[in-house]
Coordinates of C-alpha atoms in Angstrom, one line a residue:
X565 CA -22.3 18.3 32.8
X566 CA -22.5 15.6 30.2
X567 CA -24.7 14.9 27.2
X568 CA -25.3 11.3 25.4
X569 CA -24.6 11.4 21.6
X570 CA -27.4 9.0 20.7
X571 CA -26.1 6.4 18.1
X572 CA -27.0 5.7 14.2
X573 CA -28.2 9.1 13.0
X574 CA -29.1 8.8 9.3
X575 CA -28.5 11.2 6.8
X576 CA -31.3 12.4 3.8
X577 CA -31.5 15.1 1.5
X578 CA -30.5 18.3 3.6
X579 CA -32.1 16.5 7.1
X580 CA -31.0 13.7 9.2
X581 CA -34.1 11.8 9.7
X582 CA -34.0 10.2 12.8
X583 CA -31.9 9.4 15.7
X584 CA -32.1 5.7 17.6
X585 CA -32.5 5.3 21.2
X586 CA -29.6 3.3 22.1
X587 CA -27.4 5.5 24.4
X588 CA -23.4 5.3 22.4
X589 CA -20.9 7.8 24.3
X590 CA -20.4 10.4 26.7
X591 CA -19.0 13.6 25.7
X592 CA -18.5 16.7 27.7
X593 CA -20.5 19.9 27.3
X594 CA -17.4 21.6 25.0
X595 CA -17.2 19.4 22.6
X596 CA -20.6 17.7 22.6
X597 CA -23.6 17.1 19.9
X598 CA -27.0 18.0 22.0
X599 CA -29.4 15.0 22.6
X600 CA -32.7 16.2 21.7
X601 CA -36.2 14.2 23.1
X602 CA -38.6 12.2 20.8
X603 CA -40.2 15.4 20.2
X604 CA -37.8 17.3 18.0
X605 CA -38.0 18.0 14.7
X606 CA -35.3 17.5 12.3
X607 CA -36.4 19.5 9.9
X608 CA -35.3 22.5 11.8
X609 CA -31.1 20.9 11.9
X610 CA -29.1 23.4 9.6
X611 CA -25.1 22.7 8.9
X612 CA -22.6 25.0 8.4
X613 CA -19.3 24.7 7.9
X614 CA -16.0 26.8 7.8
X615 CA -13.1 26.1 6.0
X616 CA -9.1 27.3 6.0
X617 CA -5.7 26.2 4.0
X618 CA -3.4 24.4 5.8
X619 CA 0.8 24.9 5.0
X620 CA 2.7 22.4 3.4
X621 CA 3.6 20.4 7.0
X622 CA 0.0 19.1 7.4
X623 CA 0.6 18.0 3.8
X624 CA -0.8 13.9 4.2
X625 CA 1.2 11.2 3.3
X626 CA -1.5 9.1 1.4
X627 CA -1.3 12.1 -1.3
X628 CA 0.6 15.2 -1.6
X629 CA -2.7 17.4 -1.4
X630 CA -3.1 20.7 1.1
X631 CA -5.7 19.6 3.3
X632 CA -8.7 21.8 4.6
X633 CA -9.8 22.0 8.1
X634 CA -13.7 22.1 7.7
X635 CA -15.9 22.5 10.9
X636 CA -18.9 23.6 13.1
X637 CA -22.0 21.7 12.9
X638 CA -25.0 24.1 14.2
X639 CA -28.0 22.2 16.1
X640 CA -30.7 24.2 16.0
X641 CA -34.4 22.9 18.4
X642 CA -37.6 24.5 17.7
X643 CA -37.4 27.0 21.0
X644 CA -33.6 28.2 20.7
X645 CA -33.1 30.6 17.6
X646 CA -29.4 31.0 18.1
X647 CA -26.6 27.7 17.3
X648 CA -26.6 25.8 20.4
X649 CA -23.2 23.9 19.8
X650 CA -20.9 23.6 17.9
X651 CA -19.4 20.2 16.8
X652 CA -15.7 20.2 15.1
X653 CA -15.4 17.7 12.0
X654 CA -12.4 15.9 10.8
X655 CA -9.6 17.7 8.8
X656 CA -9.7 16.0 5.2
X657 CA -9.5 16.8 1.9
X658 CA -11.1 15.6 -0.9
X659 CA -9.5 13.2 -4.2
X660 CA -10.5 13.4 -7.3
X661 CA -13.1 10.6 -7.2
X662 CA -15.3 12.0 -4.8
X663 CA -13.8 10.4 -2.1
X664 CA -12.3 11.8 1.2
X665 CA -8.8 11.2 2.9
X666 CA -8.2 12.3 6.4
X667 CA -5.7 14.1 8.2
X668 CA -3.7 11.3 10.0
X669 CA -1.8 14.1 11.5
X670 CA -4.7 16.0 13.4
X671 CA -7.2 13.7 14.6
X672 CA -8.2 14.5 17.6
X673 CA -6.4 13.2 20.2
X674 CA -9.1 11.6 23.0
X675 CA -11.0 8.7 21.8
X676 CA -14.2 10.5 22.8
X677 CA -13.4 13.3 20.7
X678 CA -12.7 11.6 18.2
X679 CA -15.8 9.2 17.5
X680 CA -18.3 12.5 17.6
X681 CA -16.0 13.9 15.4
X682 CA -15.6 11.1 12.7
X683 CA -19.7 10.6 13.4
X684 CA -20.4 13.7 12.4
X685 CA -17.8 13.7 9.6
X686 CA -19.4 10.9 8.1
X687 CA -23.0 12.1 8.1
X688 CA -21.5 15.5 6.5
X689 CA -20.1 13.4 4.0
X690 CA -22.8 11.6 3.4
X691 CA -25.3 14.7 2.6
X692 CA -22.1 16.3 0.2
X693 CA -22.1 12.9 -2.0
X694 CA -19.0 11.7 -0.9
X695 CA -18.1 8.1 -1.9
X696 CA -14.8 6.6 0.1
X697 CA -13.2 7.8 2.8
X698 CA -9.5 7.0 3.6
X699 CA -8.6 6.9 7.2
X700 CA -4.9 6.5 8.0
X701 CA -4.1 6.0 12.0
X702 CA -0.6 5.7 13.3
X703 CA 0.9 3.3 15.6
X704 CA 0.4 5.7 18.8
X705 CA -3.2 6.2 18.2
X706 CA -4.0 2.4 17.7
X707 CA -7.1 2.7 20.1
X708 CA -8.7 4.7 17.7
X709 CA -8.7 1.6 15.9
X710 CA -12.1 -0.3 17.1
X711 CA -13.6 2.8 17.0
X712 CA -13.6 3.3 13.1
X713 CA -14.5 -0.4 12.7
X714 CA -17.9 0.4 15.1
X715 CA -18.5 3.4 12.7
X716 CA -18.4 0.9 9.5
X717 CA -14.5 1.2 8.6
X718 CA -12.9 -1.6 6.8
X719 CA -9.0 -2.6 7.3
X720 CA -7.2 -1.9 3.9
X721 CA -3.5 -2.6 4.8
X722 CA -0.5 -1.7 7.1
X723 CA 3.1 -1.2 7.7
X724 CA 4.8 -0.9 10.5
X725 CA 3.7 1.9 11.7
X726 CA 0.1 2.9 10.6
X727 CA -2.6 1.1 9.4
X728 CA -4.9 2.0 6.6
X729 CA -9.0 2.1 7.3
X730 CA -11.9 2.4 4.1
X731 CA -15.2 3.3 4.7
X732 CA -17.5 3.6 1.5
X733 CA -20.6 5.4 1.8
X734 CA -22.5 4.8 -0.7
X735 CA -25.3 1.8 -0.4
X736 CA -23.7 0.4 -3.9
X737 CA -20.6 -1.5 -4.5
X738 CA -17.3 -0.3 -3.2
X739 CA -15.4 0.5 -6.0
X740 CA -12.2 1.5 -3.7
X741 CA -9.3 -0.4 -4.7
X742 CA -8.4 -2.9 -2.5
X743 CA -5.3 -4.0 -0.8
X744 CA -1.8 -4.7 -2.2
X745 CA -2.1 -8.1 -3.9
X746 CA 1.6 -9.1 -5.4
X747 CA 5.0 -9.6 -3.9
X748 CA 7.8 -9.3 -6.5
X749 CA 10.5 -10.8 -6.5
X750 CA 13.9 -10.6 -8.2
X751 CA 16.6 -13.2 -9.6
X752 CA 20.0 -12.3 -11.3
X753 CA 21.6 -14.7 -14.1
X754 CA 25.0 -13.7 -14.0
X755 CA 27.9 -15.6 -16.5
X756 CA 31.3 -14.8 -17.2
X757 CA 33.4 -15.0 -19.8
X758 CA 34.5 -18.9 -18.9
X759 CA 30.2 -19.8 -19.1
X760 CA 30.4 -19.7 -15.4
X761 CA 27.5 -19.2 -13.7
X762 CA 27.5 -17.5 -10.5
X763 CA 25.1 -19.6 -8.4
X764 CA 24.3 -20.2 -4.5
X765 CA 23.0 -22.4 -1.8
X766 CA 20.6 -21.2 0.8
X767 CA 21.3 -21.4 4.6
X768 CA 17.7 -21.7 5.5
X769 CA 15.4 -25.1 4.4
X770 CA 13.3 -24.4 1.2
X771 CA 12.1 -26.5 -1.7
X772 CA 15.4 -26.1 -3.3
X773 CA 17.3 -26.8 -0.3
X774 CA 20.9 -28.0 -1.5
X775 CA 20.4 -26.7 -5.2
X776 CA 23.2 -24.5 -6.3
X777 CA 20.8 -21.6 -7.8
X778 CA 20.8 -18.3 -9.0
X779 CA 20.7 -15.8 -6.5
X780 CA 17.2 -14.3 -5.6
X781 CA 15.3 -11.9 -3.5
X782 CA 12.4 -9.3 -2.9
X783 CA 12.4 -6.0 -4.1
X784 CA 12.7 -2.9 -1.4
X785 CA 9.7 -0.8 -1.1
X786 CA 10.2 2.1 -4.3
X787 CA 13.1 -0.1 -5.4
X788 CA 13.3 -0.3 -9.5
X789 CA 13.4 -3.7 -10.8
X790 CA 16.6 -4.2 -12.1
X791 CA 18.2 -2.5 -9.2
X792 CA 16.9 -4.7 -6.7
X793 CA 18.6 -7.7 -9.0
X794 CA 22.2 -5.9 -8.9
X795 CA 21.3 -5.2 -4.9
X796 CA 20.8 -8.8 -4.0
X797 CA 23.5 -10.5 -6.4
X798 CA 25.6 -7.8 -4.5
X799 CA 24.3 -8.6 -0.7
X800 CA 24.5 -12.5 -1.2
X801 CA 27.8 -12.8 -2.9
X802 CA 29.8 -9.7 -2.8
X803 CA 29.8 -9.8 -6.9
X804 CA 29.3 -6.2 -9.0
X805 CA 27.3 -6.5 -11.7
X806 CA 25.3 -4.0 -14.2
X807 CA 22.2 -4.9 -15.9
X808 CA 21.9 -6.3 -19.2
X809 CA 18.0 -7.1 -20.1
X810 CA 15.2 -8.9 -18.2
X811 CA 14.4 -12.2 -19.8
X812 CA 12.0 -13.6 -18.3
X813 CA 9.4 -13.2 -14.8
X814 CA 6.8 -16.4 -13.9
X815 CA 3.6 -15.3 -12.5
X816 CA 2.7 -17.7 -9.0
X817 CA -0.2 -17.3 -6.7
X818 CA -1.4 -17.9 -3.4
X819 CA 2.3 -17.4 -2.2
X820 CA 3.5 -15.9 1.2
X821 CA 0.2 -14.7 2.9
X822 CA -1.6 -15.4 0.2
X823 CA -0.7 -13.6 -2.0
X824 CA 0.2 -13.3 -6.0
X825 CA 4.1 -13.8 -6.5
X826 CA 5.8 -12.0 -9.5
X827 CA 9.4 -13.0 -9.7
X828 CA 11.7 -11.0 -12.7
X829 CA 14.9 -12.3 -14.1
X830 CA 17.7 -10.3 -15.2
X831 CA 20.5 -10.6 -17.0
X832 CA 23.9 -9.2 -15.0
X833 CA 27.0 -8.8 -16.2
X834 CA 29.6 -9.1 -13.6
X835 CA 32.2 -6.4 -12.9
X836 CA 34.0 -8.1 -10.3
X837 CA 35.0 -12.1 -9.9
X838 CA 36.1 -12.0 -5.8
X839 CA 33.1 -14.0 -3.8
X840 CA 32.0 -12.8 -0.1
X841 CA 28.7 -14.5 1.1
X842 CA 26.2 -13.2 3.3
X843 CA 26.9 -15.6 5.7
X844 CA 23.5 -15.0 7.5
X845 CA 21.2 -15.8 4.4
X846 CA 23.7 -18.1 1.9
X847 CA 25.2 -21.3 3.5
X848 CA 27.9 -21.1 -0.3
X849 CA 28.7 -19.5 -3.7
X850 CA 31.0 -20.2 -6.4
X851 CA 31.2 -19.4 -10.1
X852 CA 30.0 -22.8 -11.8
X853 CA 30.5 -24.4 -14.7
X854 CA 27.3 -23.8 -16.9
X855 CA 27.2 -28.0 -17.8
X856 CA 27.5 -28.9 -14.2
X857 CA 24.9 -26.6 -13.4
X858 CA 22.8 -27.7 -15.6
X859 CA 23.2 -30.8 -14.4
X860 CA 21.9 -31.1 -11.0
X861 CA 18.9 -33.0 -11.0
X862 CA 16.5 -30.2 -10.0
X863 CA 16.5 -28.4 -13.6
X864 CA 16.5 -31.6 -15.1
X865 CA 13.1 -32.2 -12.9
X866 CA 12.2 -29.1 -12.7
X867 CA 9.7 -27.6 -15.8
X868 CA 9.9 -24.3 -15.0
X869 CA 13.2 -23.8 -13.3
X870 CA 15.2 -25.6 -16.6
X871 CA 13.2 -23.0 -18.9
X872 CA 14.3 -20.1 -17.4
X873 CA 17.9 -21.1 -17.8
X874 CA 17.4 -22.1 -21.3
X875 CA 16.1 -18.6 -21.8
X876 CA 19.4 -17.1 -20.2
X877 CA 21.3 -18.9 -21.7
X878 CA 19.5 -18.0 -25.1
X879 CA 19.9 -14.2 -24.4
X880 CA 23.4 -14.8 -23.6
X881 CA 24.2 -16.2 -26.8
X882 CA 22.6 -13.6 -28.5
X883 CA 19.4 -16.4 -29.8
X884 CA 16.9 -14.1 -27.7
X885 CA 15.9 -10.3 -27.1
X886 CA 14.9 -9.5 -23.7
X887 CA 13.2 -6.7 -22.9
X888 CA 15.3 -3.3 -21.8
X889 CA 14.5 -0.8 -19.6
X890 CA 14.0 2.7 -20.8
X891 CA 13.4 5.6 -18.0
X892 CA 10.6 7.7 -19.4
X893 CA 8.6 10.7 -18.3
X894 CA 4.8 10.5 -18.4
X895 CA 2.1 13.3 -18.5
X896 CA -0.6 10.8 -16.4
X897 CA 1.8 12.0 -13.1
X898 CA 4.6 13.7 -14.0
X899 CA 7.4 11.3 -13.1
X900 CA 10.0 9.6 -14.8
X901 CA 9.8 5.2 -14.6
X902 CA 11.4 2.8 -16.1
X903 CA 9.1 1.1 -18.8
X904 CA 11.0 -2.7 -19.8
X905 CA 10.6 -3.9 -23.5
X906 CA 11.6 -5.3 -26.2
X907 CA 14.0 -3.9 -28.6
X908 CA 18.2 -2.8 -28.3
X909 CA 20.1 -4.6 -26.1
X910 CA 21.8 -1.4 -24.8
X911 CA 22.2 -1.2 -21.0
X912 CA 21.5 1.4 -18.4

């Protein structure tokens, strides 16, 4: 036997106040929230809920929180004293701004199941205060997807293999914050001792196509600044470096999928001189003569390309101070980080 779960329930006070007529999903009897007719009275609804500690493997990866299981919604109707169902809610825990993030790692596992479920979850939520709710759902339960959307979920972001859904409850702005917004990017300025510079051409067409240029790349995901300089000088031309300073970064938007562009510079100094390309990224590189760098008629063109170099080439005379990075702890979460700034000129 089947019920219908009758669609839009609203939540007030201690009561939901009404539920609408159109018909939204079938559920079976055992995991099912009891339609009632036009005649029953809300008032007489009571929740309840249950709650137990979960170990450290249902631990969720959008914060390292213990997550609660909280269930059992009662229905009561005016002739049956006694529960007459009981209707599981979402494992979540709460954050510390009244929000909610769910278990990605117990969601129930039917699509059914899971839309009563989350239903219910949100009018629970709704009656506690709650104001966002984070909703992570991996790659093998995509179909839960459209389902989250129907129930008012936004898309945040995604990787690979999740994507990230918001809801905010509230009827006020959302105040969740919202999707990743910069790219950074990283370029090494490495000279040796002969005021060569160790520069490249790029095997793929770009705006400097044919411009001998400093080598340049993104950072990996938890990658530190300056390592992800020392990483790509290595990948694209086989040179060792350490870091010296950063110098400079430019500040660019509406880049790559629209987004904001942050690209650091950083002083390397080279520890070995022997030059192996990437030959699937670089189409050249060669230690260059700084003049003849100079030279090429794209820094002579180009504003802001020339006064980065001038800027290296300051710092390597010793004419400018560019900012150092010092790994620091800090009370706000208990990690160490590099914080870059101005000062001595000592290296990492």
């Amino acid at each position: 036997m089947t019920t219908t779960v009758m669609k839009g329930w609203q939540c007030s006070g201690l009561f939901y106040q009404q539920f609408l007529k159109e018909p939204r999903i079938s559920l079976t009897n055992d995991s099912s929230f009891r339609a009632f007719s036009k005649g029953w009275f809300p008032e007489l609804l009571h929740l309840k809920s249950t709650s137990a500690k979960f170990n450290s493997s249902t631990m969720t990866s959008l914060g390292s929180v213990n997550m609660l299981k909280t269930k059992g919604i009662h229905v009561m109707s005016p002739e049956i004293s006694s529960p007459s169902v009981t209707l599981d809610l979402l494992d979540a825990c709460e954050d510390e701004y009244d929000g909610v993030i769910i278990n990605p790692d117990n969601l129930p596992s039917s699509a059914n199941a899971f839309a009563s479920a989350l239903r219910a979850s949100l009018c629970n939520w709704k009656l506690k205060g709650k104001k966002g709710v984070w909703l992570k759902i991996l790659l093998e339960q995509a179909d839960l997807v459209p389902i989250a959307i129907q129930e008012g979920f936004k898309y945040h972001h995604a990787e690979s293999e999740y994507i990230i859904l918001t809801c905010w409850i509230p009827c006020e702005p959302c105040l969740l914050p919202a999707s990743p917004s910069h790219q950074i990017g990283v370029g090494g300025f490495v000279i040796n001792d002969d005021r060569e510079v160790l520069v490249v051409k790029e095997k793929f067409p770009c705006s400097c196509s044919g411009v001998w240029k400093l080598p340049t790349g993104y950072i990996n995901k938890s990658e530190d600044i300056f390592t992800g300089a020392i990483r790509e000088v290595k990948e694209e031309t086989g040179i060792e470096t350490t870091f010296l300073e950063l110098v400079a970064f430019r500040h660019a938007h509406l880049m790559a999928f629209e987004k904001s562009d942050l690209l650091f510079v950083c002083m390397l100094k080279p520890l070995s001189f022997d030059i192996t390309i990437d030959e699937k990224e670089i189409q050249a590189a060669k230690w260059m003569a700084l003049d003849e760098f100079l030279g090429q008629p794209f820094y002579q063109e180009d504003e802001l390309s020339k006064k980065v170099i001038d800027v290296c080439i300051a710092a390597y005379e010793d004419r400018y101070n560019g900012l150092s990075a010092h790994n620091l702890a800090s009370k706000i979460d208990g990690r160490l980080s590099y914080l870059y700034c101005g000062g001595s000129n000592s290296t990492i």
